[in-house]
Coordinates of C-alpha atoms in Angstrom, one line a residue:
M1 CA 0.0 0.0 0.0
T2 CA 1.4 3.4 -1.0
Q3 CA 1.9 6.1 1.6
P4 CA -1.1 8.5 1.4
D5 CA -0.5 12.1 0.4
I6 CA -3.7 13.3 2.1
T7 CA -4.2 13.6 5.9
V8 CA -7.7 14.0 7.3
Y9 CA -7.9 15.4 10.8
G10 CA -11.2 14.8 12.4
A11 CA -13.2 12.8 15.0
Y12 CA -15.5 9.8 14.8
W13 CA -18.5 11.8 16.0
C14 CA -18.1 14.4 13.2
P15 CA -20.6 13.9 10.3
D16 CA -18.7 16.2 8.0
C17 CA -15.6 14.1 8.6
R18 CA -17.5 10.9 7.7
R19 CA -18.8 12.6 4.5
S20 CA -15.2 13.7 3.5
K21 CA -13.9 10.2 4.2
Q22 CA -16.8 8.6 2.3
F23 CA -16.0 10.9 -0.7
L24 CA -12.3 10.0 -0.7
G25 CA -13.2 6.3 -0.3
E26 CA -15.7 6.4 -3.2
H27 CA -13.0 7.8 -5.5
Q28 CA -10.4 5.3 -4.3
I29 CA -8.1 8.1 -3.0
P30 CA -5.8 7.0 -0.2
Y31 CA -5.6 9.1 2.9
R32 CA -4.3 9.0 6.5
W33 CA -6.9 9.4 9.2
V34 CA -5.9 11.3 12.4
D35 CA -8.5 11.2 15.2
I36 CA -7.9 14.4 17.2
E37 CA -9.7 12.9 20.1
Q38 CA -7.0 10.3 20.4
D39 CA -4.0 12.2 18.9
K40 CA -3.0 15.3 20.9
A41 CA -0.4 16.3 18.3
G42 CA -3.1 16.1 15.6
E43 CA -5.4 18.3 17.8
A44 CA -2.6 20.8 18.2
Y45 CA -2.1 20.9 14.5
V46 CA -5.8 21.6 13.8
L47 CA -5.8 24.4 16.4
A48 CA -2.6 25.9 14.9
K49 CA -4.0 25.9 11.3
N50 CA -7.4 27.3 12.3
D51 CA -6.3 30.2 14.6
G52 CA -7.0 28.3 17.8
K53 CA -10.3 27.0 16.6
R54 CA -11.1 23.3 16.7
I55 CA -12.6 23.0 13.2
I56 CA -12.9 19.6 11.6
P57 CA -12.4 18.1 9.1
T58 CA -9.2 19.8 8.4
I59 CA -7.6 18.1 5.4
E60 CA -3.9 18.6 4.5
F61 CA -2.6 17.8 1.0
D62 CA 0.8 16.9 -0.3
D63 CA 1.5 20.5 -1.4
D64 CA 1.0 21.6 2.2
S65 CA -2.3 23.3 1.4
I66 CA -5.4 22.6 3.6
L67 CA -9.1 22.6 3.2
V68 CA -11.3 23.2 6.2
E69 CA -14.9 21.7 6.3
P70 CA -14.8 21.4 2.5
S71 CA -17.8 20.5 0.4
N72 CA -17.6 17.5 -1.9
A73 CA -17.4 20.0 -4.8
A74 CA -14.4 21.7 -3.2
L75 CA -12.7 18.4 -2.7
A76 CA -13.4 17.4 -6.3
A77 CA -11.9 20.6 -7.5
K78 CA -8.8 20.3 -5.4
L79 CA -8.3 16.7 -6.6
G80 CA -8.7 17.7 -10.2
L81 CA -11.8 15.6 -10.9
K82 CA -13.5 16.6 -14.1
M83 CA -17.1 17.7 -13.3
V84 CA -18.2 19.7 -16.4
A85 CA -18.5 18.2 -19.9
E86 CA -17.0 20.0 -22.9
R87 CA -20.3 20.1 -24.8
S88 CA -24.0 19.8 -24.0
H89 CA -25.0 17.2 -26.7
Y90 CA -23.6 13.8 -27.5
D91 CA -24.5 10.7 -29.6
L92 CA -24.6 8.6 -26.4
I93 CA -24.6 9.4 -22.7
V94 CA -23.7 6.6 -20.3
V95 CA -24.9 7.2 -16.8
G96 CA -22.5 5.2 -14.5
G97 CA -18.8 4.4 -14.9
G98 CA -18.5 0.9 -13.7
P99 CA -17.4 -2.1 -15.8
A100 CA -20.6 -2.2 -17.9
G101 CA -20.6 1.6 -18.5
L102 CA -16.9 1.9 -19.4
T103 CA -17.0 -1.2 -21.6
A104 CA -20.0 0.1 -23.5
A105 CA -18.3 3.5 -23.8
L106 CA -15.1 2.2 -25.3
Y107 CA -17.0 -0.1 -27.7
A108 CA -19.2 2.8 -28.8
A109 CA -16.3 5.2 -29.2
R110 CA -14.5 2.7 -31.4
E111 CA -17.5 2.8 -33.6
G112 CA -17.2 6.6 -34.0
I113 CA -20.1 7.2 -31.5
D114 CA -19.5 10.5 -29.6
T115 CA -19.8 9.3 -26.0
L116 CA -20.0 10.9 -22.5
V117 CA -19.8 8.9 -19.3
I118 CA -21.1 10.5 -16.1
E119 CA -20.1 8.8 -12.8
R120 CA -20.9 10.0 -9.3
A121 CA -18.0 8.3 -7.6
A122 CA -14.9 6.4 -8.7
L123 CA -14.6 5.2 -12.3
G124 CA -14.7 1.4 -12.2
G125 CA -17.7 1.1 -9.8
Q126 CA -17.8 -1.5 -7.1
A127 CA -15.1 -3.5 -9.0
A128 CA -12.6 -0.7 -8.2
A129 CA -13.3 -1.3 -4.5
T130 CA -12.8 -5.1 -4.7
E131 CA -9.5 -6.4 -3.4
R132 CA -9.1 -9.0 -6.1
L133 CA -11.1 -10.4 -9.1
D134 CA -10.3 -14.1 -9.3
N135 CA -12.9 -15.1 -11.9
M136 CA -12.3 -12.5 -14.6
P137 CA -11.5 -14.3 -17.8
G138 CA -8.0 -13.5 -19.1
F139 CA -6.4 -13.1 -15.7
A140 CA -4.9 -16.5 -14.8
T141 CA -3.8 -15.4 -11.3
G142 CA -6.5 -12.9 -10.7
V143 CA -6.3 -9.1 -10.9
E144 CA -6.7 -6.3 -8.3
G145 CA -10.0 -4.6 -8.7
A146 CA -8.4 -1.1 -8.7
H147 CA -6.0 -2.1 -11.4
F148 CA -8.7 -3.6 -13.5
A149 CA -10.9 -0.5 -13.1
D150 CA -7.9 1.8 -14.0
Q151 CA -7.1 -0.2 -17.1
L152 CA -10.8 0.1 -18.2
R153 CA -10.6 3.8 -17.7
Q154 CA -7.4 4.2 -19.6
Q155 CA -8.8 2.1 -22.5
A156 CA -11.9 4.2 -22.7
A157 CA -9.9 7.4 -22.7
R158 CA -7.7 6.1 -25.5
F159 CA -10.7 5.8 -27.7
G160 CA -11.8 9.3 -26.9
V161 CA -14.5 8.8 -24.3
E162 CA -15.2 11.9 -22.3
M163 CA -15.7 11.1 -18.6
L164 CA -17.1 13.1 -15.7
Q165 CA -16.5 12.2 -12.1
A166 CA -18.0 13.3 -8.8
Q167 CA -21.2 14.3 -10.6
D168 CA -24.6 13.1 -9.6
V169 CA -27.4 12.6 -12.2
L170 CA -30.6 13.9 -10.5
G171 CA -33.1 13.3 -13.3
M172 CA -33.9 12.2 -16.8
R173 CA -36.3 13.6 -19.4
S174 CA -37.1 12.8 -23.0
H175 CA -38.6 14.9 -25.8
D176 CA -38.8 14.3 -29.6
N177 CA -35.6 12.3 -30.4
Y178 CA -33.6 13.5 -27.5
H179 CA -32.9 12.1 -24.0
C180 CA -31.6 14.5 -21.4
V181 CA -30.0 14.1 -18.0
G182 CA -29.7 16.8 -15.4
T183 CA -26.7 16.9 -13.0
A184 CA -26.3 18.2 -9.4
D185 CA -24.4 21.3 -10.6
G186 CA -27.4 22.4 -12.6
S187 CA -26.1 21.3 -16.0
E188 CA -28.2 19.4 -18.6
Y189 CA -26.8 17.1 -21.3
S190 CA -28.7 15.6 -24.2
A191 CA -28.1 12.6 -26.4
H192 CA -29.8 10.5 -29.1
A193 CA -29.3 7.4 -26.9
L194 CA -28.9 6.9 -23.2
L195 CA -27.4 3.9 -21.4
L196 CA -28.1 3.4 -17.7
T197 CA -25.3 1.5 -15.9
T198 CA -25.8 3.0 -12.5
G199 CA -25.3 -0.3 -10.7
S200 CA -26.5 -1.0 -7.2
R201 CA -25.5 -0.3 -3.6
Y202 CA -25.2 -2.3 -0.5
R203 CA -28.4 -2.7 1.6
R204 CA -28.5 -1.7 5.2
L205 CA -29.7 -3.8 8.1
G206 CA -32.1 -1.2 9.5
A207 CA -31.2 -2.2 13.1
P208 CA -31.4 0.5 15.8
G209 CA -28.1 2.5 16.0
E210 CA -27.0 1.6 12.5
N211 CA -27.3 5.1 11.1
D212 CA -25.5 6.5 14.1
F213 CA -22.3 4.6 13.5
I214 CA -21.9 4.4 9.7
G215 CA -18.3 5.4 9.1
A216 CA -17.7 5.3 12.8
G217 CA -17.5 1.5 13.2
I218 CA -20.1 0.3 10.6
H219 CA -18.9 0.0 7.0
F220 CA -19.9 -1.4 3.6
C221 CA -16.5 -1.6 2.0
A222 CA -13.7 -3.7 3.5
T223 CA -11.2 -2.5 0.9
C224 CA -11.8 1.1 1.9
D225 CA -12.0 0.8 5.6
G226 CA -10.5 -2.6 6.5
P227 CA -7.0 -1.2 7.0
F228 CA -8.2 0.9 9.9
Y229 CA -8.8 -2.4 11.8
K230 CA -5.4 -4.0 11.5
G231 CA -4.8 -6.2 14.5
L232 CA -8.4 -5.6 15.8
P233 CA -11.4 -7.9 16.0
V234 CA -14.2 -7.3 13.4
A235 CA -17.5 -8.8 12.5
V236 CA -19.0 -9.3 9.0
V237 CA -22.8 -9.6 8.5
G238 CA -24.1 -11.7 5.6
G239 CA -23.9 -15.1 4.1
G240 CA -23.4 -14.6 0.3
N241 CA -20.4 -14.3 -1.9
S242 CA -19.7 -10.7 -0.9
A243 CA -19.7 -11.3 2.8
A244 CA -17.5 -14.4 2.5
E245 CA -15.0 -12.8 0.1
E246 CA -14.7 -9.7 2.3
S247 CA -14.3 -11.9 5.4
L248 CA -11.3 -13.5 3.7
F249 CA -9.9 -10.1 2.9
L250 CA -10.3 -8.8 6.4
A251 CA -8.8 -12.0 7.8
N252 CA -5.5 -10.9 6.3
M253 CA -5.3 -7.9 8.6
A254 CA -7.8 -8.1 11.5
Q255 CA -7.1 -10.0 14.7
H256 CA -10.2 -12.1 14.1
V257 CA -13.3 -12.1 12.0
T258 CA -16.7 -13.2 13.2
L259 CA -19.0 -13.9 10.3
L260 CA -22.7 -13.5 11.3
V261 CA -25.0 -15.5 9.1
R262 CA -28.8 -15.2 9.6
G263 CA -29.5 -18.5 8.0
D264 CA -28.2 -22.0 8.6
Q265 CA -25.7 -22.1 5.8
L266 CA -23.5 -19.9 3.6
K267 CA -24.9 -19.0 0.2
A268 CA -21.5 -18.3 -1.3
S269 CA -20.0 -20.4 -4.0
Q270 CA -18.6 -23.7 -2.9
V271 CA -15.0 -22.7 -3.4
I272 CA -15.3 -19.6 -1.3
Q273 CA -17.2 -21.4 1.4
E274 CA -14.4 -23.9 1.7
Q275 CA -11.9 -21.1 2.0
V276 CA -13.8 -19.4 4.7
L277 CA -14.5 -22.5 6.8
R278 CA -10.8 -23.5 6.8
R279 CA -9.4 -20.2 7.9
P280 CA -8.7 -20.2 11.7
E281 CA -9.0 -16.4 11.8
I282 CA -12.7 -16.6 10.8
T283 CA -15.5 -17.9 13.1
V284 CA -18.8 -18.5 11.3
R285 CA -21.9 -18.1 13.5
F286 CA -25.1 -19.4 11.9
G287 CA -28.6 -18.3 12.9
A288 CA -27.2 -15.0 14.2
E289 CA -29.1 -11.8 13.5
V290 CA -28.1 -8.2 14.5
E291 CA -30.6 -6.6 16.9
R292 CA -28.9 -3.3 17.6
F293 CA -25.7 -1.3 17.7
D294 CA -24.5 0.7 20.7
G295 CA -21.6 3.0 21.3
A296 CA -20.2 5.9 23.2
G297 CA -18.4 9.1 22.1
G298 CA -19.6 8.6 18.6
K299 CA -17.8 5.2 18.3
L300 CA -19.3 1.8 17.9
K301 CA -18.7 -0.2 21.1
A302 CA -21.2 -3.1 21.1
V303 CA -23.4 -5.2 18.9
T304 CA -26.4 -7.1 20.2
I305 CA -27.1 -10.3 18.3
R306 CA -30.0 -12.8 18.6
D307 CA -29.8 -16.5 18.2
N308 CA -32.6 -17.3 15.8
H309 CA -32.8 -20.9 17.1
T310 CA -33.1 -20.2 20.8
G311 CA -34.2 -16.6 20.9
S312 CA -31.4 -15.7 23.3
T313 CA -29.4 -12.5 22.9
E314 CA -25.7 -11.8 23.3
V315 CA -23.5 -8.7 23.2
I316 CA -20.3 -8.9 21.2
N317 CA -17.6 -6.2 21.0
P318 CA -16.0 -6.0 17.5
A319 CA -14.0 -2.9 16.8
G320 CA -15.8 -2.6 13.4
V321 CA -18.7 -4.2 11.6
F322 CA -18.9 -4.7 7.8
V323 CA -22.3 -5.3 6.3
F324 CA -22.8 -7.3 3.1
I325 CA -26.5 -8.3 2.8
G326 CA -27.4 -7.6 -0.8
L327 CA -27.9 -4.9 -3.3
T328 CA -30.4 -2.1 -4.0
P329 CA -30.5 -0.7 -7.6
N330 CA -29.4 2.9 -8.1
T331 CA -32.6 4.1 -9.8
G332 CA -33.6 6.8 -7.4
F333 CA -33.1 9.5 -10.0
L334 CA -35.9 8.1 -12.1
K335 CA -39.4 9.6 -11.8
P336 CA -42.2 7.1 -10.8
G337 CA -43.3 5.3 -14.0
Q338 CA -40.6 6.8 -16.1
L339 CA -39.2 3.3 -16.9
R340 CA -40.7 -0.1 -16.2
L341 CA -39.0 -1.5 -13.1
D342 CA -39.4 -4.9 -11.4
P343 CA -40.8 -5.3 -7.8
W344 CA -37.3 -4.7 -6.4
G345 CA -36.6 -1.6 -8.5
F346 CA -34.3 -3.0 -11.1
V347 CA -34.8 -1.9 -14.7
V348 CA -36.8 -4.3 -17.0
T349 CA -35.4 -4.7 -20.5
G350 CA -35.9 -6.6 -23.7
H351 CA -38.5 -9.4 -24.2
D352 CA -39.6 -9.1 -20.5
L353 CA -41.2 -5.8 -21.6
V354 CA -43.6 -7.4 -24.0
H355 CA -44.1 -11.0 -23.0
D356 CA -47.3 -10.2 -21.1
G357 CA -48.8 -8.6 -24.2
E358 CA -48.7 -5.0 -23.0
R359 CA -46.3 -3.2 -25.3
P360 CA -44.8 0.0 -24.0
R361 CA -45.4 3.1 -26.1
G362 CA -43.0 3.2 -29.1
F363 CA -42.7 -0.6 -29.5
E364 CA -46.0 -1.0 -31.4
N365 CA -44.2 -2.0 -34.6
R366 CA -40.9 -3.4 -33.4
E367 CA -39.4 -5.5 -30.7
P368 CA -37.3 -3.8 -28.0
G369 CA -33.6 -4.7 -28.1
I370 CA -32.5 -7.2 -25.5
L371 CA -31.1 -4.4 -23.3
E372 CA -33.5 -1.7 -24.3
T373 CA -35.8 -0.3 -21.6
S374 CA -39.5 0.6 -21.9
L375 CA -38.5 4.0 -23.4
P376 CA -37.1 3.6 -26.9
G377 CA -33.5 4.7 -27.1
V378 CA -32.8 4.2 -23.4
F379 CA -30.9 1.1 -22.6
A380 CA -29.7 -0.6 -19.3
A381 CA -26.8 -2.9 -18.6
G382 CA -25.0 -4.4 -15.6
D383 CA -26.2 -4.6 -12.0
V384 CA -29.0 -2.1 -12.4
R385 CA -30.8 -4.3 -14.9
A386 CA -33.4 -6.9 -13.9
G387 CA -32.1 -10.4 -14.5
S388 CA -28.4 -9.5 -14.6
T389 CA -26.1 -11.8 -12.8
K390 CA -24.3 -9.1 -10.7
Q391 CA -20.8 -10.3 -11.9
V392 CA -18.1 -8.2 -13.4
A393 CA -17.6 -10.6 -16.4
S394 CA -21.2 -10.4 -17.3
A395 CA -21.4 -6.7 -16.7
T396 CA -18.6 -6.1 -19.3
G397 CA -20.3 -8.4 -21.7
E398 CA -23.6 -6.6 -21.3
G399 CA -21.8 -3.3 -21.8
A400 CA -20.3 -4.5 -25.1
T401 CA -23.7 -5.8 -26.2
A402 CA -25.4 -2.6 -25.3
A403 CA -22.9 -0.6 -27.4
L404 CA -23.6 -2.7 -30.5
L405 CA -27.4 -2.4 -29.9
I406 CA -27.0 1.4 -29.6
R407 CA -25.0 1.5 -32.8
E408 CA -27.8 -0.1 -34.7
F409 CA -30.4 2.1 -33.0
L410 CA -28.5 5.3 -33.9
K411 CA -28.2 4.1 -37.5
A412 CA -32.0 3.8 -37.7
S413 CA -32.7 7.1 -35.9

């Protein structure tokens, strides 16, 4: 791990500190964390830089400049993240810069399609925050997620794809032959075709106390926050591939990992199950459900769990808890009824739109493309799409397929 060039001075109870750390984590930017409640030299530094005022977060950069209580926009500007596009109209706009979006963008650009990618966080999506991809074809010994994401980004850039980072899409509208997206800075961009590759996000438990300690003991990214728990006990909640894989990652640095599985068995692939069960640093507790989180001084101190077999409760004291219990699609920017979604909020595409006999408007005389949504000219690929497998390999495949479908759509438009 490289030595971070950014130091964040703050405290666990500080919500703005958590926001700044979250922003840096989303963009895969390494930083050093100094808790001024525990580090007197750090506290003195903050007082000296702020004329005796205890203002946090105070963030120091490698050029010795500082930002005090910066907004996300100020951080993005300081870090040189591109937030405004060169033009207002493109052939194709891709909303989401994960594996599906970047693959689609580079395929489209190679076909001469003028393409803009808009990404709210780090280019590469969740893949960029994954320690290692072991099942990606073409990488015999696996590949680090951050390296894979960076290679995708560079490849897209080589073909002329324009990419925006740190920019939220707040809405979508369509008129005539144009599809428009509005961003958080008030800009609007239009295109003849739109591809949604916004992915999904980790679900939360909803247990009492969870919101109080997010970023202060409760986390959803082991790669981002695991190093803070080197030599300390941690707990992981979940029983699927993500929970099992992140447990293995955390076992390399934590003192011990307790994997809390609500059901009676792991749902991860057989190979990963075997790896988890033979690691002495990991204890798997089946039938264990989190009831509540408690803490003091803004820090997580205790987790109450219930045994689903006996009904009894127990308090455990991990230094940190990592939650991996499933995904929720990132479709909140859509207006109700704007696109057809499945009961879980994922975007419905292709034949699933017409198999019940009710054809969406615009498809009276043709079949929707296999990745086309209920709005002609708007496509979806990757984790946000209903029926997708939520795997990096299939996301890249869907991205390539979407680009070829969009090429044919644009030819006919």
